[in-house]
Amino acid sequence: MTRRDPSSHAAAGITVPAIADAALAVIRADGVDGLTMRSVAERLNVRAPTLYHHVSNKSDLLDLVARNAFDQFAADNAAYEKLQTLDEWIALTRSGSLELRAFYADHPGLAGLIQSKATSDRDQGDGSRAELIRAQIDALVRLGVPEPEARHLFEVTARWSLAAVVAESAVSSGSAASAGSPDVFTDGLDLFLYGVRARLVDLVS
């Protein structure tokens, strides 16, 4: 019986979702700074050259993570497809922002990475991030918001949430939060979405 080279892509059966999951596991344990081709390969129990079929270097690996980090939010995509009112969009966006905040907290440095990869056309690509973005924008359009304004409001909302998570992370890493202190992120999110809702009502009225 011929023994296949364990470094070969065919032998390992490596897929993009598997690489993304392994990369997220590394980030959860060691942060984005600890993410390397070797660390991901070790998680997958293969040699680093096996990954080159999908990613050629760390920059490509980071891009892959940014595109495919949100597989676990597929249920939110379906929920956006079913909502029927602006208030439902606001409520779902609020709960999603809080879920993402917890997700980022479990993966040190990931929010900063996603923030650095933010572009106005990132819903045009592939991967779970693009799917989630399209679901949010398409829902607004179905509710009567002109597409340019829907894209702009999504962009503003997403960037605010990311910036708030990154800022919160910087504060928490510098000093321990006081017991019983106000949840600045949640309070800020509610105030921000209050303004977003007012803008949406104006756009569809």
CSV table of C-alpha atoms in Angstrom, one decimal, residues 62-166:
chain,number,residue,atom,x,y,z
A,62,LEU,CA,-6.1,37.1,7.5
A,63,ASP,CA,-8.3,37.9,4.5
A,64,LEU,CA,-9.8,34.4,4.6
A,65,VAL,CA,-10.6,34.8,8.3
A,66,ALA,CA,-12.2,38.2,7.7
A,67,ARG,CA,-14.4,36.7,4.9
A,68,ASN,CA,-15.4,33.6,6.8
A,69,ALA,CA,-15.4,34.5,10.4
A,70,PHE,CA,-19.2,34.7,10.8
A,71,ASP,CA,-20.4,31.3,9.8
A,72,GLN,CA,-22.1,30.9,13.2
A,73,PHE,CA,-24.4,33.9,12.4
A,74,ALA,CA,-26.2,32.1,9.6
A,75,ALA,CA,-29.4,32.2,11.6
A,76,ASP,CA,-29.3,36.0,11.6
A,77,ASN,CA,-29.2,36.0,7.8
A,78,ALA,CA,-32.5,34.0,7.8
A,79,ALA,CA,-34.0,36.3,10.4
A,80,TYR,CA,-33.2,39.4,8.3
A,81,GLU,CA,-34.9,37.7,5.3
A,82,LYS,CA,-38.2,37.3,7.3
A,83,LEU,CA,-38.5,40.7,9.1
A,84,GLN,CA,-41.3,43.0,8.1
A,85,THR,CA,-40.8,46.3,10.0
A,86,LEU,CA,-38.1,48.8,10.7
A,87,ASP,CA,-38.4,48.1,14.4
A,88,GLU,CA,-37.7,44.5,13.7
A,89,TRP,CA,-34.6,45.5,11.8
A,90,ILE,CA,-33.5,47.7,14.7
A,91,ALA,CA,-34.1,44.9,17.2
A,92,LEU,CA,-32.3,42.3,15.2
A,93,THR,CA,-29.4,44.6,14.5
A,94,ARG,CA,-29.2,45.4,18.3
A,95,SER,CA,-29.1,41.7,19.3
A,96,GLY,CA,-26.7,40.9,16.5
A,97,SER,CA,-24.3,43.7,17.6
A,98,LEU,CA,-24.3,42.3,21.2
A,99,GLU,CA,-23.6,38.8,19.8
A,100,LEU,CA,-20.8,40.1,17.7
A,101,ARG,CA,-19.4,42.0,20.7
A,102,ALA,CA,-19.3,38.7,22.7
A,103,PHE,CA,-17.8,36.9,19.7
A,104,TYR,CA,-15.0,39.5,19.4
A,105,ALA,CA,-14.3,39.4,23.1
A,106,ASP,CA,-13.7,35.7,22.7
A,107,HIS,CA,-11.3,36.3,19.8
A,108,PRO,CA,-8.7,39.0,20.8
A,109,GLY,CA,-7.7,41.3,18.0
A,110,LEU,CA,-10.4,40.1,15.6
A,111,ALA,CA,-12.5,43.2,15.8
A,112,GLY,CA,-9.4,45.3,14.8
A,113,LEU,CA,-8.7,43.0,11.9
A,114,ILE,CA,-12.3,43.2,10.6
A,115,GLN,CA,-12.2,46.9,11.1
A,116,SER,CA,-9.0,47.1,8.9
A,117,LYS,CA,-10.7,45.1,6.2
A,118,ALA,CA,-13.9,47.2,6.1
A,119,THR,CA,-14.7,48.5,2.6
A,120,SER,CA,-17.9,50.0,1.2
A,121,ASP,CA,-18.3,47.1,-1.3
A,122,ARG,CA,-17.5,44.1,1.0
A,123,ASP,CA,-21.0,42.7,0.5
A,124,GLN,CA,-20.1,42.0,-3.1
A,125,GLY,CA,-17.6,39.2,-2.3
A,126,ASP,CA,-18.0,35.7,-0.9
A,127,GLY,CA,-17.9,34.2,2.5
A,128,SER,CA,-20.1,34.5,5.6
A,129,ARG,CA,-19.3,38.2,6.2
A,130,ALA,CA,-20.5,39.2,2.8
A,131,GLU,CA,-23.7,37.1,3.2
A,132,LEU,CA,-24.5,38.7,6.6
A,133,ILE,CA,-23.9,42.2,5.1
A,134,ARG,CA,-26.1,41.5,2.1
A,135,ALA,CA,-28.9,40.2,4.4
A,136,GLN,CA,-28.9,43.4,6.4
A,137,ILE,CA,-28.8,45.7,3.4
A,138,ASP,CA,-31.4,43.7,1.4
A,139,ALA,CA,-33.8,43.8,4.3
A,140,LEU,CA,-33.7,47.6,4.4
A,141,VAL,CA,-34.3,47.8,0.7
A,142,ARG,CA,-37.3,45.5,1.0
A,143,LEU,CA,-38.7,47.8,3.7
A,144,GLY,CA,-38.6,50.8,1.4
A,145,VAL,CA,-35.2,52.3,2.1
A,146,PRO,CA,-33.5,53.4,-1.2
A,147,GLU,CA,-30.4,51.2,-1.8
A,148,PRO,CA,-27.8,53.9,-1.6
A,149,GLU,CA,-29.2,55.1,1.8
A,150,ALA,CA,-29.5,51.4,3.0
A,151,ARG,CA,-25.9,50.8,2.2
A,152,HIS,CA,-24.8,54.0,3.9
A,153,LEU,CA,-26.8,53.3,7.1
A,154,PHE,CA,-25.5,49.8,7.3
A,155,GLU,CA,-21.9,51.1,6.8
A,156,VAL,CA,-22.3,53.7,9.5
A,157,THR,CA,-23.9,51.1,11.9
A,158,ALA,CA,-21.3,48.5,11.3
A,159,ARG,CA,-18.4,50.8,11.7
A,160,TRP,CA,-19.8,52.3,14.9
A,161,SER,CA,-20.2,48.9,16.4
A,162,LEU,CA,-16.7,47.8,15.4
A,163,ALA,CA,-15.1,51.0,16.7
A,164,ALA,CA,-17.0,50.7,20.0
A,165,VAL,CA,-15.8,47.1,20.4
A,166,VAL,CA,-12.2,48.0,19.6
